[in-house]
mmCIF file of C-alpha atoms in Angstrom:
data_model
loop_
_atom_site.group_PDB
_atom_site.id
_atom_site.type_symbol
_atom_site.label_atom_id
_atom_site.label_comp_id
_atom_site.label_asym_id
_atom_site.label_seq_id
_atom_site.Cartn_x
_atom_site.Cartn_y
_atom_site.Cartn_z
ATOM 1 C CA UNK A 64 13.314 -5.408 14.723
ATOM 2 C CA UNK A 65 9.447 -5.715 14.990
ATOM 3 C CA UNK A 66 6.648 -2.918 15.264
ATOM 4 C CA UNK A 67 7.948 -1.533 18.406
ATOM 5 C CA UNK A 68 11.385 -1.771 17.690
ATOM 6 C CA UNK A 69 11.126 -0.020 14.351
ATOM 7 C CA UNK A 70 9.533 2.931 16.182
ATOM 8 C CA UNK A 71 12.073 3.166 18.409
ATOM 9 C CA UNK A 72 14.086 3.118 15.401
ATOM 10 C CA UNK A 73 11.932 7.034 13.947
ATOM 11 C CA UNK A 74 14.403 9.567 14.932
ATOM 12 C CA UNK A 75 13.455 12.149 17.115
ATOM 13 C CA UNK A 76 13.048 14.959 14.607
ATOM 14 C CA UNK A 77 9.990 12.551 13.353
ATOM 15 C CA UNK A 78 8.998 11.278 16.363
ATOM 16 C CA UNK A 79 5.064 12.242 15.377
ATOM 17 C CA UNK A 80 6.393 9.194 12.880
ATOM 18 C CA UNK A 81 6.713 7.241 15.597
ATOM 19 C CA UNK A 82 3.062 7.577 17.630
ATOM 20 C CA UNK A 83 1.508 7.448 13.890
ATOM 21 C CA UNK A 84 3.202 4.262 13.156
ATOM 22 C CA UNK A 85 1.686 2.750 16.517
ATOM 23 C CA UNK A 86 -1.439 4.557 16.280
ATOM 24 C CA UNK A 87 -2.264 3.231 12.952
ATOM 25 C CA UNK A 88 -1.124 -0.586 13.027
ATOM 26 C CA UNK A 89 -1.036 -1.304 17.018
ATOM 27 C CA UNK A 90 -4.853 0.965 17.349
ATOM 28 C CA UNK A 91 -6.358 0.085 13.694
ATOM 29 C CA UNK A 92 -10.107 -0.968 13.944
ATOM 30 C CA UNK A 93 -9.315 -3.116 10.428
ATOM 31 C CA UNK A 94 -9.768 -6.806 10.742
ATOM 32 C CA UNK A 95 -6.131 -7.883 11.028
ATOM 33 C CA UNK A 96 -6.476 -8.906 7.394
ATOM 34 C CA UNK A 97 -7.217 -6.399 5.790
ATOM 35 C CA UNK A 98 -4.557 -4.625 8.548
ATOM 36 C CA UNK A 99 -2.087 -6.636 7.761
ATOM 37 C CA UNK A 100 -2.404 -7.116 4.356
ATOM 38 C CA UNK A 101 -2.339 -3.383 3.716
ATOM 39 C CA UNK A 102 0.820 -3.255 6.332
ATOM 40 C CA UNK A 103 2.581 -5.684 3.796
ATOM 41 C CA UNK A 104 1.532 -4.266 0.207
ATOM 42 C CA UNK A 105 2.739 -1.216 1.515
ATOM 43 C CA UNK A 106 6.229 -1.710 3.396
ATOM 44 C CA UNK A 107 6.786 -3.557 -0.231
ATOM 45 C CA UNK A 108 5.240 -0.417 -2.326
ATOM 46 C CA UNK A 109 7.839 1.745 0.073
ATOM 47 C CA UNK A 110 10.736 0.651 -1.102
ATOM 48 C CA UNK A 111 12.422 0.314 1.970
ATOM 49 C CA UNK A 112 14.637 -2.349 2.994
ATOM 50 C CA UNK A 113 14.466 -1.452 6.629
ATOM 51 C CA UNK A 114 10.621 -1.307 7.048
ATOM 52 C CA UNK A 115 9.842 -4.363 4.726
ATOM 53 C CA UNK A 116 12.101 -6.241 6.315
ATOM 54 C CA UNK A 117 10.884 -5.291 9.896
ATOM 55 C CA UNK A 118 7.345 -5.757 8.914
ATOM 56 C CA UNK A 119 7.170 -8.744 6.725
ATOM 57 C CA UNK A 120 7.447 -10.837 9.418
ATOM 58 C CA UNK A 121 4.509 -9.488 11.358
ATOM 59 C CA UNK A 122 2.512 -9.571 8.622
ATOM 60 C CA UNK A 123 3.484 -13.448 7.915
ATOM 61 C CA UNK A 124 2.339 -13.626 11.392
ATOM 62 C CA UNK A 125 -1.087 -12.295 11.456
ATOM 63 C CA UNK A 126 -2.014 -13.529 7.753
ATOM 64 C CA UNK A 127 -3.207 -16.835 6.041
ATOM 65 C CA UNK A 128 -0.470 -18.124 3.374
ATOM 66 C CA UNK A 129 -2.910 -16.939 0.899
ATOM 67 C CA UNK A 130 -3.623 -13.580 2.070
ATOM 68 C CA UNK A 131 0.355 -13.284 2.315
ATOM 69 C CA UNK A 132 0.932 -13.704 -0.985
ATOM 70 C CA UNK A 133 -1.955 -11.569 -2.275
ATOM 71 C CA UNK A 134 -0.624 -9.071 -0.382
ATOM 72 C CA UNK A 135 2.730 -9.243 -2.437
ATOM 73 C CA UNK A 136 0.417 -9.698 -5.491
ATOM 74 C CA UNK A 137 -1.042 -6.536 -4.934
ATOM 75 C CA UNK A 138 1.845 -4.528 -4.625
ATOM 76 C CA UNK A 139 3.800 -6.047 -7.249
ATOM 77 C CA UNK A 140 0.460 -5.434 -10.087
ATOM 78 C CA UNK A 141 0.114 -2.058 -8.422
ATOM 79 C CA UNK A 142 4.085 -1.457 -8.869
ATOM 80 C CA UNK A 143 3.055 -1.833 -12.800
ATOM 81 C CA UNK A 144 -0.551 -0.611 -13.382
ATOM 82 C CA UNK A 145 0.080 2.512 -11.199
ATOM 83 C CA UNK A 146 2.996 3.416 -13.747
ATOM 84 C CA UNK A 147 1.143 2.630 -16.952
ATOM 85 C CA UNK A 148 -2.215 4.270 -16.176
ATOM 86 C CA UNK A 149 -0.840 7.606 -14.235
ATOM 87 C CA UNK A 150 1.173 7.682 -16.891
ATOM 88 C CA UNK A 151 -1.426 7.620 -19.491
ATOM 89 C CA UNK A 152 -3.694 9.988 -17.621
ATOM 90 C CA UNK A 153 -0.430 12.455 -17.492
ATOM 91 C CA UNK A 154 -0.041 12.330 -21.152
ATOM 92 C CA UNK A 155 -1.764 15.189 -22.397
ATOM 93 C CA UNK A 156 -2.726 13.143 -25.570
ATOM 94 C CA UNK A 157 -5.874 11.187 -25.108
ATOM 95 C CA UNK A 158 -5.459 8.758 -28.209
ATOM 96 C CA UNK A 159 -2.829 6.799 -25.372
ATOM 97 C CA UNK A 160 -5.926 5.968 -23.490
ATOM 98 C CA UNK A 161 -7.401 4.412 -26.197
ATOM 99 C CA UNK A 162 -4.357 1.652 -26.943
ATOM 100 C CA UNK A 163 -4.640 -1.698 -26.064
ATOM 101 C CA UNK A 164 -2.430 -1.836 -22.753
ATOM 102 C CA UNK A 165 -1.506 -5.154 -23.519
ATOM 103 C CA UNK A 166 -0.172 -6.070 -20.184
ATOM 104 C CA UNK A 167 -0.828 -9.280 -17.978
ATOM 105 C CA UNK A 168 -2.649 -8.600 -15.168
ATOM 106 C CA UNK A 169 -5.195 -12.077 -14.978
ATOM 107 C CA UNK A 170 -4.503 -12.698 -10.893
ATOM 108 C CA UNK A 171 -6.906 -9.001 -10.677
ATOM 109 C CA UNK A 172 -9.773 -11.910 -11.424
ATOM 110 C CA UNK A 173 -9.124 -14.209 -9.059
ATOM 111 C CA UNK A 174 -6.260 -12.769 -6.239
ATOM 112 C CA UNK A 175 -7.050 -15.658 -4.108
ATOM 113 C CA UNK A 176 -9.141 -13.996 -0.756
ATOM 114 C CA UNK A 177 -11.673 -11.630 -0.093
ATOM 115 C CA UNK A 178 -12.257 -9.767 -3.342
ATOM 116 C CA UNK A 179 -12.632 -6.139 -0.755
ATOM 117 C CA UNK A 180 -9.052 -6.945 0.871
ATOM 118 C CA UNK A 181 -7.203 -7.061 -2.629
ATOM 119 C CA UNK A 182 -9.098 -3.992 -3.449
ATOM 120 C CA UNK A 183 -8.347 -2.466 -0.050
ATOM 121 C CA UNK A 184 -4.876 -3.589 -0.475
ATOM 122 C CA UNK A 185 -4.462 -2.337 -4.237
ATOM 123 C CA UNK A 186 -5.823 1.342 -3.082
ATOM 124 C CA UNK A 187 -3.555 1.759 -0.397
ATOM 125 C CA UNK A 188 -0.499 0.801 -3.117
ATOM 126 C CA UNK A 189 -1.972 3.261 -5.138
ATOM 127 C CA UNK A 190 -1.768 6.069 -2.988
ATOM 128 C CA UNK A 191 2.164 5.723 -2.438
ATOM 129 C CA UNK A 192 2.339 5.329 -6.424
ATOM 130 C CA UNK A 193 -0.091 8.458 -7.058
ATOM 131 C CA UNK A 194 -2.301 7.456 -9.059
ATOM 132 C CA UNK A 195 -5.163 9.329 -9.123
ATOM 133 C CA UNK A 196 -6.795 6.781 -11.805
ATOM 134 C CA UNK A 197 -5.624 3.632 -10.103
ATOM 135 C CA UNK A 198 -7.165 5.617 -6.398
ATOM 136 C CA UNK A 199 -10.277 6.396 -8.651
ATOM 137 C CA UNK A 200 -11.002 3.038 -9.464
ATOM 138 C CA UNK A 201 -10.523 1.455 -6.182
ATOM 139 C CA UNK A 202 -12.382 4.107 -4.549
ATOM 140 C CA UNK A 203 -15.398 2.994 -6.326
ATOM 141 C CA UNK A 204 -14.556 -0.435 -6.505
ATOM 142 C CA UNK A 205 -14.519 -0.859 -2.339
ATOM 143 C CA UNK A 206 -17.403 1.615 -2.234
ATOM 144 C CA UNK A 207 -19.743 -0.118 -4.573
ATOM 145 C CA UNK A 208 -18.754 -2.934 -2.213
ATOM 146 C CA UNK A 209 -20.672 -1.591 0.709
ATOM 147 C CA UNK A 210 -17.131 -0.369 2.529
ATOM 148 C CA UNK A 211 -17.241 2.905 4.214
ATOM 149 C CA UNK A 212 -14.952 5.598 3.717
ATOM 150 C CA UNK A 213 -13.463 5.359 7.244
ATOM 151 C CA UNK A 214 -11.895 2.579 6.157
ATOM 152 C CA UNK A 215 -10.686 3.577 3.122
ATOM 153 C CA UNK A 216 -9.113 6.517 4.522
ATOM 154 C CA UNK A 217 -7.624 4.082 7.494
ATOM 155 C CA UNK A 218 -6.254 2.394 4.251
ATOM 156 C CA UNK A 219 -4.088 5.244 3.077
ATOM 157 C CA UNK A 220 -3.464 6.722 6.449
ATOM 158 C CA UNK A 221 -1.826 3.453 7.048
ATOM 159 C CA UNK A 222 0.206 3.734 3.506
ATOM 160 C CA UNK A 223 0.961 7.413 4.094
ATOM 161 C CA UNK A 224 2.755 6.608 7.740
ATOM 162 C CA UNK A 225 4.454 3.704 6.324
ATOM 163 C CA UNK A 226 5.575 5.560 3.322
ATOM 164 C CA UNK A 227 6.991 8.207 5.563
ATOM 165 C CA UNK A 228 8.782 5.889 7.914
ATOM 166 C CA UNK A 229 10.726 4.318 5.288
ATOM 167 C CA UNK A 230 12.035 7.838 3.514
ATOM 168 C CA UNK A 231 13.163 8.632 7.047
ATOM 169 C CA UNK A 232 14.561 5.452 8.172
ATOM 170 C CA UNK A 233 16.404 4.973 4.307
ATOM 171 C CA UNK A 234 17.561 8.713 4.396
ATOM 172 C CA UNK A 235 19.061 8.143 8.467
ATOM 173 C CA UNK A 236 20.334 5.405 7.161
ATOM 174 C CA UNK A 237 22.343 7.170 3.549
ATOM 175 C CA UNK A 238 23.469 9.847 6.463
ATOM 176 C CA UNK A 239 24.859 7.285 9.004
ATOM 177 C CA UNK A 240 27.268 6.015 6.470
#
């Protein structure tokens, strides 16, 4: 399956799935980097066999080895920093945001492209994680770095669409069976 054959894949019931998955990967105004890159970190940050392994391949496509892989990166620090600091901001005890969080995270200094891409990328992993910290921090981040909230907000459009295509596709697929 590719792009187009994953849409054709949205069952009718969603099919506003469908014309948002297009709209926001085939119509994006992103540089196909940071497109691409945020197409990747968050098929992987969706969970979903089906549109990870539809998309991943695209993505190779369109992106530098190095972008590829801080792509993955991203998603895979964001699986773990998402947890730990919604988690602490949940707690209702503050003192937990005061511990040493004693967890690795040294690629965030040096991910290995464009310092607004990983960023990008990072926020739009965020946003399928929920974590209103992690979104926070991004947010400001990407801001401070001269990017305009369009594109943020193409960011997690495109994360929110993915998202949602791979609950659908995962649950069609539980229900074929």
């Amino acid at each position: 399956m590719s792009l187009d054959a994953l849409k054709s894949a949205v069952p009718e019931y969603a099919k506003d799935l469908r014309h948002n998955l297009g709209s926001v990967v085939g119509d994006s105004d992103l540089p196909a980097q940071q497109l691409w890159g945020t197409v990747l970190a968050t098929a992987i940050a969706s969970r979903s066999p089906i549109v990870l392994r539809e998309l991943a391949p695209e993505a190779k496509a369109h992106l530098s080895p190095e972008a590829y892989t801080a792509a993955k990166s991203a998603a895979a620090t964001m699986a773990m920093s998402n947890v730990f600091h919604r988690t602490r901001h949940l707690l209702s005890d503050p003192e937990y945001g005061r511990l040493r969080a004693g967890l690795r995270m040294n690629l965030l200094g040096d991910p290995g492209v464009d310092r607004v891409d990983y960023e990008l990328w990072s926020f739009a992993v965020s946003a399928i994680n929920a974590c209103g910290l992690c979104l926070d921090s991004h947010e400001q981040a990407l801001r401070k770095a001269g990017v305009g909230r369009e594109v943020i907000q193409e960011a997690f459009r495109i994360a929110s669409v993915i998202h949602a295509v791979g609950v659908t596709l995962d649950a069609e697929a539980i229900l074929a069976e």
